[in-house]
């Protein structure tokens, strides 16, 4: 009975991931804007590196686990303020693993009251299925299912992404679209027949607004991130309080058309100059609330400028 229950939990996980989240999500999206929007690459005057690791539905076998590593830097190309970036991401759920390597170019144009930027990200996804990770109804490894291959399979799919943003000292607003070319996921041994489907384009709208407080030691930001594949959507709403631009804590909620999905607790600290550590705890209120009620996420970012002295103070949050 326990093994059968694990099988049905995995089915729920796959359905939850496929419904409106074929792409992974992050609760620390406000600190990792370049993951969902390539236009933010090179938007700062510093070289930035980030690492983010997220495990959803803790305690459930086959749970989604996502890791992302990215670097970006501002560059001058033919006299224009541009940016270059690299993003490597691994997303595993059940018997499926998706590893992507993307390169980004962005262009930034200074306006009277802010900055306008656009970016293009292109790369390859390595999509694989390992039947050894499949949990069958009888609890045995290996599928015995006609829709799951009997042997390990993988293939490479090209993907194309686009983003744009506008930013001032008080707020920013960004829009992006991913997997625009709808790359096909096929059976490598049978190129004539589509076996697994295709990557669905996803659309993101994000923004943040800095709220001035009477005490200059504190800063408050309200932020949001909306995701949609045009079949469903989810919306994150967050409020984050910063103290001396070095410590922060916040609250957030995630909602979808069907239900209130989760609420989020955020916290973080600047460990040393330019090095920041953050954590997010999602308390799930739907789906797998009775088993796998929490999701955990850790983010580490580092910003530095090789053209200035090491005692320069960097901002913990890019848009402050």
JSON list of N, CA and C in Angstrom, two decimals, residues 235-301:
[
{"chain": "A", "resi": 235, "resn": "UNK", "atom": "N", "xyz": [0.82, 33.11, -9.81]},
{"chain": "A", "resi": 235, "resn": "UNK", "atom": "CA", "xyz": [1.20, 34.48, -9.47]},
{"chain": "A", "resi": 235, "resn": "UNK", "atom": "C", "xyz": [1.83, 34.50, -8.09]},
{"chain": "A", "resi": 236, "resn": "UNK", "atom": "N", "xyz": [3.05, 35.06, -8.02]},
{"chain": "A", "resi": 236, "resn": "UNK", "atom": "CA", "xyz": [3.73, 35.27, -6.74]},
{"chain": "A", "resi": 236, "resn": "UNK", "atom": "C", "xyz": [3.61, 36.74, -6.35]},
{"chain": "A", "resi": 237, "resn": "UNK", "atom": "N", "xyz": [3.24, 36.99, -5.09]},
{"chain": "A", "resi": 237, "resn": "UNK", "atom": "CA", "xyz": [3.20, 38.33, -4.53]},
{"chain": "A", "resi": 237, "resn": "UNK", "atom": "C", "xyz": [4.05, 38.34, -3.27]},
{"chain": "A", "resi": 238, "resn": "UNK", "atom": "N", "xyz": [5.01, 39.27, -3.20]},
{"chain": "A", "resi": 238, "resn": "UNK", "atom": "CA", "xyz": [5.95, 39.29, -2.09]},
{"chain": "A", "resi": 238, "resn": "UNK", "atom": "C", "xyz": [6.16, 40.69, -1.53]},
{"chain": "A", "resi": 239, "resn": "UNK", "atom": "N", "xyz": [6.44, 40.74, -0.24]},
{"chain": "A", "resi": 239, "resn": "UNK", "atom": "CA", "xyz": [6.88, 41.96, 0.41]},
{"chain": "A", "resi": 239, "resn": "UNK", "atom": "C", "xyz": [8.13, 41.65, 1.21]},
{"chain": "A", "resi": 240, "resn": "UNK", "atom": "N", "xyz": [9.21, 42.41, 0.98]},
{"chain": "A", "resi": 240, "resn": "UNK", "atom": "CA", "xyz": [10.50, 42.13, 1.62]},
{"chain": "A", "resi": 240, "resn": "UNK", "atom": "C", "xyz": [11.02, 43.39, 2.31]},
{"chain": "A", "resi": 241, "resn": "UNK", "atom": "N", "xyz": [11.40, 43.24, 3.58]},
{"chain": "A", "resi": 241, "resn": "UNK", "atom": "CA", "xyz": [11.95, 44.35, 4.36]},
{"chain": "A", "resi": 241, "resn": "UNK", "atom": "C", "xyz": [13.46, 44.16, 4.50]},
{"chain": "A", "resi": 242, "resn": "UNK", "atom": "N", "xyz": [14.21, 45.23, 4.20]},
{"chain": "A", "resi": 242, "resn": "UNK", "atom": "CA", "xyz": [15.66, 45.21, 4.31]},
{"chain": "A", "resi": 242, "resn": "UNK", "atom": "C", "xyz": [16.11, 46.13, 5.44]},
{"chain": "A", "resi": 243, "resn": "UNK", "atom": "N", "xyz": [17.11, 45.67, 6.17]},
{"chain": "A", "resi": 243, "resn": "UNK", "atom": "CA", "xyz": [17.70, 46.47, 7.25]},
{"chain": "A", "resi": 243, "resn": "UNK", "atom": "C", "xyz": [19.15, 46.75, 6.90]},
{"chain": "A", "resi": 244, "resn": "UNK", "atom": "N", "xyz": [19.48, 48.03, 6.77]},
{"chain": "A", "resi": 244, "resn": "UNK", "atom": "CA", "xyz": [20.82, 48.48, 6.40]},
{"chain": "A", "resi": 244, "resn": "UNK", "atom": "C", "xyz": [21.28, 47.88, 5.07]},
{"chain": "A", "resi": 245, "resn": "UNK", "atom": "N", "xyz": [20.32, 47.48, 4.24]},
{"chain": "A", "resi": 245, "resn": "UNK", "atom": "CA", "xyz": [20.61, 46.86, 2.94]},
{"chain": "A", "resi": 245, "resn": "UNK", "atom": "C", "xyz": [21.50, 45.62, 3.07]},
{"chain": "A", "resi": 246, "resn": "UNK", "atom": "N", "xyz": [21.52, 45.03, 4.26]},
{"chain": "A", "resi": 246, "resn": "UNK", "atom": "CA", "xyz": [22.36, 43.87, 4.51]},
{"chain": "A", "resi": 246, "resn": "UNK", "atom": "C", "xyz": [21.58, 42.66, 5.03]},
{"chain": "A", "resi": 247, "resn": "UNK", "atom": "N", "xyz": [20.50, 42.90, 5.73]},
{"chain": "A", "resi": 247, "resn": "UNK", "atom": "CA", "xyz": [19.66, 41.82, 6.24]},
{"chain": "A", "resi": 247, "resn": "UNK", "atom": "C", "xyz": [18.26, 41.98, 5.66]},
{"chain": "A", "resi": 248, "resn": "UNK", "atom": "N", "xyz": [17.59, 40.87, 5.39]},
{"chain": "A", "resi": 248, "resn": "UNK", "atom": "CA", "xyz": [16.24, 40.99, 4.88]},
{"chain": "A", "resi": 248, "resn": "UNK", "atom": "C", "xyz": [15.37, 39.81, 5.31]},
{"chain": "A", "resi": 249, "resn": "UNK", "atom": "N", "xyz": [14.10, 40.08, 5.33]},
{"chain": "A", "resi": 249, "resn": "UNK", "atom": "CA", "xyz": [13.10, 39.06, 5.61]},
{"chain": "A", "resi": 249, "resn": "UNK", "atom": "C", "xyz": [11.81, 39.44, 4.90]},
{"chain": "A", "resi": 250, "resn": "UNK", "atom": "N", "xyz": [11.02, 38.46, 4.53]},
{"chain": "A", "resi": 250, "resn": "UNK", "atom": "CA", "xyz": [9.82, 38.78, 3.77]},
{"chain": "A", "resi": 250, "resn": "UNK", "atom": "C", "xyz": [8.78, 37.69, 3.82]},
{"chain": "A", "resi": 251, "resn": "UNK", "atom": "N", "xyz": [7.62, 38.03, 3.31]},
{"chain": "A", "resi": 251, "resn": "UNK", "atom": "CA", "xyz": [6.49, 37.12, 3.21]},
{"chain": "A", "resi": 251, "resn": "UNK", "atom": "C", "xyz": [5.96, 37.14, 1.79]},
{"chain": "A", "resi": 252, "resn": "UNK", "atom": "N", "xyz": [5.41, 36.02, 1.35]},
{"chain": "A", "resi": 252, "resn": "UNK", "atom": "CA", "xyz": [4.84, 35.96, 0.01]},
{"chain": "A", "resi": 252, "resn": "UNK", "atom": "C", "xyz": [3.76, 34.91, -0.09]},
{"chain": "A", "resi": 253, "resn": "UNK", "atom": "N", "xyz": [2.98, 35.00, -1.15]},
{"chain": "A", "resi": 253, "resn": "UNK", "atom": "CA", "xyz": [1.97, 34.00, -1.44]},
{"chain": "A", "resi": 253, "resn": "UNK", "atom": "C", "xyz": [2.07, 33.61, -2.91]},
{"chain": "A", "resi": 254, "resn": "UNK", "atom": "N", "xyz": [1.62, 32.40, -3.21]},
{"chain": "A", "resi": 254, "resn": "UNK", "atom": "CA", "xyz": [1.57, 31.93, -4.60]},
{"chain": "A", "resi": 254, "resn": "UNK", "atom": "C", "xyz": [0.16, 31.42, -4.86]},
{"chain": "A", "resi": 255, "resn": "UNK", "atom": "N", "xyz": [-0.47, 31.94, -5.91]},
{"chain": "A", "resi": 255, "resn": "UNK", "atom": "CA", "xyz": [-1.84, 31.56, -6.22]},
{"chain": "A", "resi": 255, "resn": "UNK", "atom": "C", "xyz": [-1.93, 31.10, -7.68]},
{"chain": "A", "resi": 256, "resn": "UNK", "atom": "N", "xyz": [-2.95, 30.31, -7.97]},
{"chain": "A", "resi": 256, "resn": "UNK", "atom": "CA", "xyz": [-3.23, 29.84, -9.32]},
{"chain": "A", "resi": 256, "resn": "UNK", "atom": "C", "xyz": [-4.74, 29.89, -9.51]},
{"chain": "A", "resi": 257, "resn": "UNK", "atom": "N", "xyz": [-5.24, 29.65, -10.74]},
{"chain": "A", "resi": 257, "resn": "UNK", "atom": "CA", "xyz": [-6.69, 29.72, -10.96]},
{"chain": "A", "resi": 257, "resn": "UNK", "atom": "C", "xyz": [-7.48, 28.78, -10.07]},
{"chain": "A", "resi": 258, "resn": "UNK", "atom": "N", "xyz": [-6.89, 27.63, -9.73]},
{"chain": "A", "resi": 258, "resn": "UNK", "atom": "CA", "xyz": [-7.63, 26.64, -8.98]},
{"chain": "A", "resi": 258, "resn": "UNK", "atom": "C", "xyz": [-7.62, 26.87, -7.48]},
{"chain": "A", "resi": 259, "resn": "UNK", "atom": "N", "xyz": [-6.48, 27.36, -6.95]},
{"chain": "A", "resi": 259, "resn": "UNK", "atom": "CA", "xyz": [-6.40, 27.44, -5.51]},
{"chain": "A", "resi": 259, "resn": "UNK", "atom": "C", "xyz": [-5.29, 28.38, -5.06]},
{"chain": "A", "resi": 260, "resn": "UNK", "atom": "N", "xyz": [-5.21, 28.51, -3.75]},
{"chain": "A", "resi": 260, "resn": "UNK", "atom": "CA", "xyz": [-4.11, 29.19, -3.06]},
{"chain": "A", "resi": 260, "resn": "UNK", "atom": "C", "xyz": [-3.03, 28.15, -2.85]},
{"chain": "A", "resi": 261, "resn": "UNK", "atom": "N", "xyz": [-1.92, 28.24, -3.58]},
{"chain": "A", "resi": 261, "resn": "UNK", "atom": "CA", "xyz": [-0.95, 27.15, -3.62]},
{"chain": "A", "resi": 261, "resn": "UNK", "atom": "C", "xyz": [-0.04, 27.10, -2.41]},
{"chain": "A", "resi": 262, "resn": "UNK", "atom": "N", "xyz": [0.49, 28.26, -1.98]},
{"chain": "A", "resi": 262, "resn": "UNK", "atom": "CA", "xyz": [1.45, 28.25, -0.88]},
{"chain": "A", "resi": 262, "resn": "UNK", "atom": "C", "xyz": [1.66, 29.66, -0.35]},
{"chain": "A", "resi": 263, "resn": "UNK", "atom": "N", "xyz": [2.27, 29.71, 0.84]},
{"chain": "A", "resi": 263, "resn": "UNK", "atom": "CA", "xyz": [2.80, 30.99, 1.30]},
{"chain": "A", "resi": 263, "resn": "UNK", "atom": "C", "xyz": [4.27, 30.80, 1.61]},
{"chain": "A", "resi": 264, "resn": "UNK", "atom": "N", "xyz": [5.05, 31.87, 1.49]},
{"chain": "A", "resi": 264, "resn": "UNK", "atom": "CA", "xyz": [6.51, 31.80, 1.50]},
{"chain": "A", "resi": 264, "resn": "UNK", "atom": "C", "xyz": [7.09, 32.68, 2.59]},
{"chain": "A", "resi": 265, "resn": "UNK", "atom": "N", "xyz": [8.11, 32.17, 3.26]},
{"chain": "A", "resi": 265, "resn": "UNK", "atom": "CA", "xyz": [8.92, 32.92, 4.21]},
{"chain": "A", "resi": 265, "resn": "UNK", "atom": "C", "xyz": [10.30, 33.10, 3.61]},
{"chain": "A", "resi": 266, "resn": "UNK", "atom": "N", "xyz": [10.78, 34.35, 3.55]},
{"chain": "A", "resi": 266, "resn": "UNK", "atom": "CA", "xyz": [12.08, 34.66, 2.98]},
{"chain": "A", "resi": 266, "resn": "UNK", "atom": "C", "xyz": [13.01, 35.24, 4.04]},
{"chain": "A", "resi": 267, "resn": "UNK", "atom": "N", "xyz": [14.28, 34.97, 3.90]},
{"chain": "A", "resi": 267, "resn": "UNK", "atom": "CA", "xyz": [15.27, 35.57, 4.79]},
{"chain": "A", "resi": 267, "resn": "UNK", "atom": "C", "xyz": [16.64, 35.52, 4.16]},
{"chain": "A", "resi": 268, "resn": "UNK", "atom": "N", "xyz": [17.52, 36.44, 4.58]},
{"chain": "A", "resi": 268, "resn": "UNK", "atom": "CA", "xyz": [18.86, 36.44, 4.02]},
{"chain": "A", "resi": 268, "resn": "UNK", "atom": "C", "xyz": [19.77, 37.44, 4.68]},
{"chain": "A", "resi": 269, "resn": "UNK", "atom": "N", "xyz": [21.05, 37.35, 4.33]},
{"chain": "A", "resi": 269, "resn": "UNK", "atom": "CA", "xyz": [22.06, 38.23, 4.92]},
{"chain": "A", "resi": 269, "resn": "UNK", "atom": "C", "xyz": [23.21, 38.39, 3.93]},
{"chain": "A", "resi": 270, "resn": "UNK", "atom": "N", "xyz": [23.84, 39.57, 3.97]},
{"chain": "A", "resi": 270, "resn": "UNK", "atom": "CA", "xyz": [25.07, 39.78, 3.23]},
{"chain": "A", "resi": 270, "resn": "UNK", "atom": "C", "xyz": [26.21, 39.29, 4.12]},
{"chain": "A", "resi": 271, "resn": "UNK", "atom": "N", "xyz": [26.85, 38.19, 3.74]},
{"chain": "A", "resi": 271, "resn": "UNK", "atom": "CA", "xyz": [27.89, 37.57, 4.56]},
{"chain": "A", "resi": 271, "resn": "UNK", "atom": "C", "xyz": [29.15, 38.42, 4.61]},
{"chain": "A", "resi": 272, "resn": "UNK", "atom": "N", "xyz": [29.62, 38.82, 3.46]},
{"chain": "A", "resi": 272, "resn": "UNK", "atom": "CA", "xyz": [30.75, 39.73, 3.32]},
{"chain": "A", "resi": 272, "resn": "UNK", "atom": "C", "xyz": [30.42, 40.66, 2.17]},
{"chain": "A", "resi": 273, "resn": "UNK", "atom": "N", "xyz": [31.30, 41.59, 1.90]},
{"chain": "A", "resi": 273, "resn": "UNK", "atom": "CA", "xyz": [31.05, 42.57, 0.86]},
{"chain": "A", "resi": 273, "resn": "UNK", "atom": "C", "xyz": [30.73, 41.91, -0.49]},
{"chain": "A", "resi": 274, "resn": "UNK", "atom": "N", "xyz": [29.47, 42.04, -0.92]},
{"chain": "A", "resi": 274, "resn": "UNK", "atom": "CA", "xyz": [29.06, 41.52, -2.22]},
{"chain": "A", "resi": 274, "resn": "UNK", "atom": "C", "xyz": [28.58, 40.09, -2.23]},
{"chain": "A", "resi": 275, "resn": "UNK", "atom": "N", "xyz": [28.75, 39.34, -1.13]},
{"chain": "A", "resi": 275, "resn": "UNK", "atom": "CA", "xyz": [28.36, 37.93, -1.06]},
{"chain": "A", "resi": 275, "resn": "UNK", "atom": "C", "xyz": [27.10, 37.80, -0.21]},
{"chain": "A", "resi": 276, "resn": "UNK", "atom": "N", "xyz": [26.01, 37.32, -0.83]},
{"chain": "A", "resi": 276, "resn": "UNK", "atom": "CA", "xyz": [24.71, 37.26, -0.16]},
{"chain": "A", "resi": 276, "resn": "UNK", "atom": "C", "xyz": [24.17, 35.84, -0.12]},
{"chain": "A", "resi": 277, "resn": "UNK", "atom": "N", "xyz": [23.57, 35.48, 1.00]},
{"chain": "A", "resi": 277, "resn": "UNK", "atom": "CA", "xyz": [22.97, 34.17, 1.19]},
{"chain": "A", "resi": 277, "resn": "UNK", "atom": "C", "xyz": [21.51, 34.34, 1.56]},
{"chain": "A", "resi": 278, "resn": "UNK", "atom": "N", "xyz": [20.62, 33.65, 0.83]},
{"chain": "A", "resi": 278, "resn": "UNK", "atom": "CA", "xyz": [19.19, 33.75, 1.09]},
{"chain": "A", "resi": 278, "resn": "UNK", "atom": "C", "xyz": [18.53, 32.38, 1.16]},
{"chain": "A", "resi": 279, "resn": "UNK", "atom": "N", "xyz": [17.38, 32.34, 1.84]},
{"chain": "A", "resi": 279, "resn": "UNK", "atom": "CA", "xyz": [16.65, 31.09, 2.01]},
{"chain": "A", "resi": 279, "resn": "UNK", "atom": "C", "xyz": [15.16, 31.37, 1.88]},
{"chain": "A", "resi": 280, "resn": "UNK", "atom": "N", "xyz": [14.45, 30.44, 1.28]},
{"chain": "A", "resi": 280, "resn": "UNK", "atom": "CA", "xyz": [12.99, 30.55, 1.15]},
{"chain": "A", "resi": 280, "resn": "UNK", "atom": "C", "xyz": [12.35, 29.24, 1.55]},
{"chain": "A", "resi": 281, "resn": "UNK", "atom": "N", "xyz": [11.32, 29.34, 2.37]},
{"chain": "A", "resi": 281, "resn": "UNK", "atom": "CA", "xyz": [10.53, 28.19, 2.78]},
{"chain": "A", "resi": 281, "resn": "UNK", "atom": "C", "xyz": [9.12, 28.37, 2.26]},
{"chain": "A", "resi": 282, "resn": "UNK", "atom": "N", "xyz": [8.67, 27.45, 1.42]},
{"chain": "A", "resi": 282, "resn": "UNK", "atom": "CA", "xyz": [7.30, 27.45, 0.93]},
{"chain": "A", "resi": 282, "resn": "UNK", "atom": "C", "xyz": [6.48, 26.44, 1.73]},
{"chain": "A", "resi": 283, "resn": "UNK", "atom": "N", "xyz": [5.38, 26.88, 2.28]},
{"chain": "A", "resi": 283, "resn": "UNK", "atom": "CA", "xyz": [4.45, 25.99, 2.96]},
{"chain": "A", "resi": 283, "resn": "UNK", "atom": "C", "xyz": [3.30, 25.73, 2.01]},
{"chain": "A", "resi": 284, "resn": "UNK", "atom": "N", "xyz": [3.24, 24.52, 1.47]},
{"chain": "A", "resi": 284, "resn": "UNK", "atom": "CA", "xyz": [2.26, 24.18, 0.45]},
{"chain": "A", "resi": 284, "resn": "UNK", "atom": "C", "xyz": [0.87, 24.01, 1.08]},
{"chain": "A", "resi": 285, "resn": "UNK", "atom": "N", "xyz": [-0.11, 24.57, 0.44]},
{"chain": "A", "resi": 285, "resn": "UNK", "atom": "CA", "xyz": [-1.48, 24.50, 0.96]},
{"chain": "A", "resi": 285, "resn": "UNK", "atom": "C", "xyz": [-2.41, 23.72, 0.04]},
{"chain": "A", "resi": 286, "resn": "UNK", "atom": "N", "xyz": [-1.86, 23.09, -0.97]},
{"chain": "A", "resi": 286, "resn": "UNK", "atom": "CA", "xyz": [-2.69, 22.30, -1.89]},
{"chain": "A", "resi": 286, "resn": "UNK", "atom": "C", "xyz": [-1.87, 21.14, -2.42]},
{"chain": "A", "resi": 287, "resn": "UNK", "atom": "N", "xyz": [-2.53, 20.24, -3.14]},
{"chain": "A", "resi": 287, "resn": "UNK", "atom": "CA", "xyz": [-1.82, 19.13, -3.78]},
{"chain": "A", "resi": 287, "resn": "UNK", "atom": "C", "xyz": [-1.32, 18.12, -2.78]},
{"chain": "A", "resi": 288, "resn": "UNK", "atom": "N", "xyz": [-0.04, 18.28, -2.36]},
{"chain": "A", "resi": 288, "resn": "UNK", "atom": "CA", "xyz": [0.59, 17.28, -1.50]},
{"chain": "A", "resi": 288, "resn": "UNK", "atom": "C", "xyz": [0.76, 17.79, -0.08]},
{"chain": "A", "resi": 289, "resn": "UNK", "atom": "N", "xyz": [-0.25, 18.49, 0.45]},
{"chain": "A", "resi": 289, "resn": "UNK", "atom": "CA", "xyz": [-0.11, 19.09, 1.76]},
{"chain": "A", "resi": 289, "resn": "UNK", "atom": "C", "xyz": [0.09, 18.06, 2.86]},
{"chain": "A", "resi": 290, "resn": "UNK", "atom": "N", "xyz": [-0.46, 16.85, 2.70]},
{"chain": "A", "resi": 290, "resn": "UNK", "atom": "CA", "xyz": [-0.36, 15.86, 3.76]},
{"chain": "A", "resi": 290, "resn": "UNK", "atom": "C", "xyz": [0.96, 15.11, 3.74]},
{"chain": "A", "resi": 291, "resn": "UNK", "atom": "N", "xyz": [1.65, 15.14, 2.60]},
{"chain": "A", "resi": 291, "resn": "UNK", "atom": "CA", "xyz": [2.98, 14.55, 2.52]},
{"chain": "A", "resi": 291, "resn": "UNK", "atom": "C", "xyz": [3.78, 15.37, 1.52]},
{"chain": "A", "resi": 292, "resn": "UNK", "atom": "N", "xyz": [4.80, 16.04, 2.01]},
{"chain": "A", "resi": 292, "resn": "UNK", "atom": "CA", "xyz": [5.52, 16.98, 1.16]},
{"chain": "A", "resi": 292, "resn": "UNK", "atom": "C", "xyz": [4.95, 18.37, 1.31]},
{"chain": "A", "resi": 293, "resn": "UNK", "atom": "N", "xyz": [4.70, 18.77, 2.57]},
{"chain": "A", "resi": 293, "resn": "UNK", "atom": "CA", "xyz": [4.02, 20.03, 2.82]},
{"chain": "A", "resi": 293, "resn": "UNK", "atom": "C", "xyz": [4.91, 21.25, 2.66]},
{"chain": "A", "resi": 294, "resn": "UNK", "atom": "N", "xyz": [6.23, 21.05, 2.53]},
{"chain": "A", "resi": 294, "resn": "UNK", "atom": "CA", "xyz": [7.14, 22.19, 2.44]},
{"chain": "A", "resi": 294, "resn": "UNK", "atom": "C", "xyz": [8.06, 22.05, 1.24]},
{"chain": "A", "resi": 295, "resn": "UNK", "atom": "N", "xyz": [8.51, 23.20, 0.72]},
{"chain": "A", "resi": 295, "resn": "UNK", "atom": "CA", "xyz": [9.54, 23.28, -0.30]},
{"chain": "A", "resi": 295, "resn": "UNK", "atom": "C", "xyz": [10.64, 24.19, 0.21]},
{"chain": "A", "resi": 296, "resn": "UNK", "atom": "N", "xyz": [11.88, 23.87, -0.15]},
{"chain": "A", "resi": 296, "resn": "UNK", "atom": "CA", "xyz": [13.03, 24.60, 0.41]},
{"chain": "A", "resi": 296, "resn": "UNK", "atom": "C", "xyz": [13.92, 25.10, -0.72]},
{"chain": "A", "resi": 297, "resn": "UNK", "atom": "N", "xyz": [14.43, 26.31, -0.54]},
{"chain": "A", "resi": 297, "resn": "UNK", "atom": "CA", "xyz": [15.24, 26.94, -1.58]},
{"chain": "A", "resi": 297, "resn": "UNK", "atom": "C", "xyz": [16.36, 27.76, -0.96]},
{"chain": "A", "resi": 298, "resn": "UNK", "atom": "N", "xyz": [17.56, 27.59, -1.48]},
{"chain": "A", "resi": 298, "resn": "UNK", "atom": "CA", "xyz": [18.73, 28.34, -1.03]},
{"chain": "A", "resi": 298, "resn": "UNK", "atom": "C", "xyz": [19.32, 29.07, -2.23]},
{"chain": "A", "resi": 299, "resn": "UNK", "atom": "N", "xyz": [19.68, 30.33, -2.03]},
{"chain": "A", "resi": 299, "resn": "UNK", "atom": "CA", "xyz": [20.29, 31.11, -3.10]},
{"chain": "A", "resi": 299, "resn": "UNK", "atom": "C", "xyz": [21.55, 31.79, -2.59]},
{"chain": "A", "resi": 300, "resn": "UNK", "atom": "N", "xyz": [22.59, 31.76, -3.40]},
{"chain": "A", "resi": 300, "resn": "UNK", "atom": "CA", "xyz": [23.86, 32.40, -3.08]},
{"chain": "A", "resi": 300, "resn": "UNK", "atom": "C", "xyz": [24.25, 33.28, -4.26]},
{"chain": "A", "resi": 301, "resn": "UNK", "atom": "N", "xyz": [24.49, 34.56, -4.00]},
{"chain": "A", "resi": 301, "resn": "UNK", "atom": "CA", "xyz": [24.87, 35.49, -5.07]},
{"chain": "A", "resi": 301, "resn": "UNK", "atom": "C", "xyz": [26.14, 36.22, -4.68]}
]
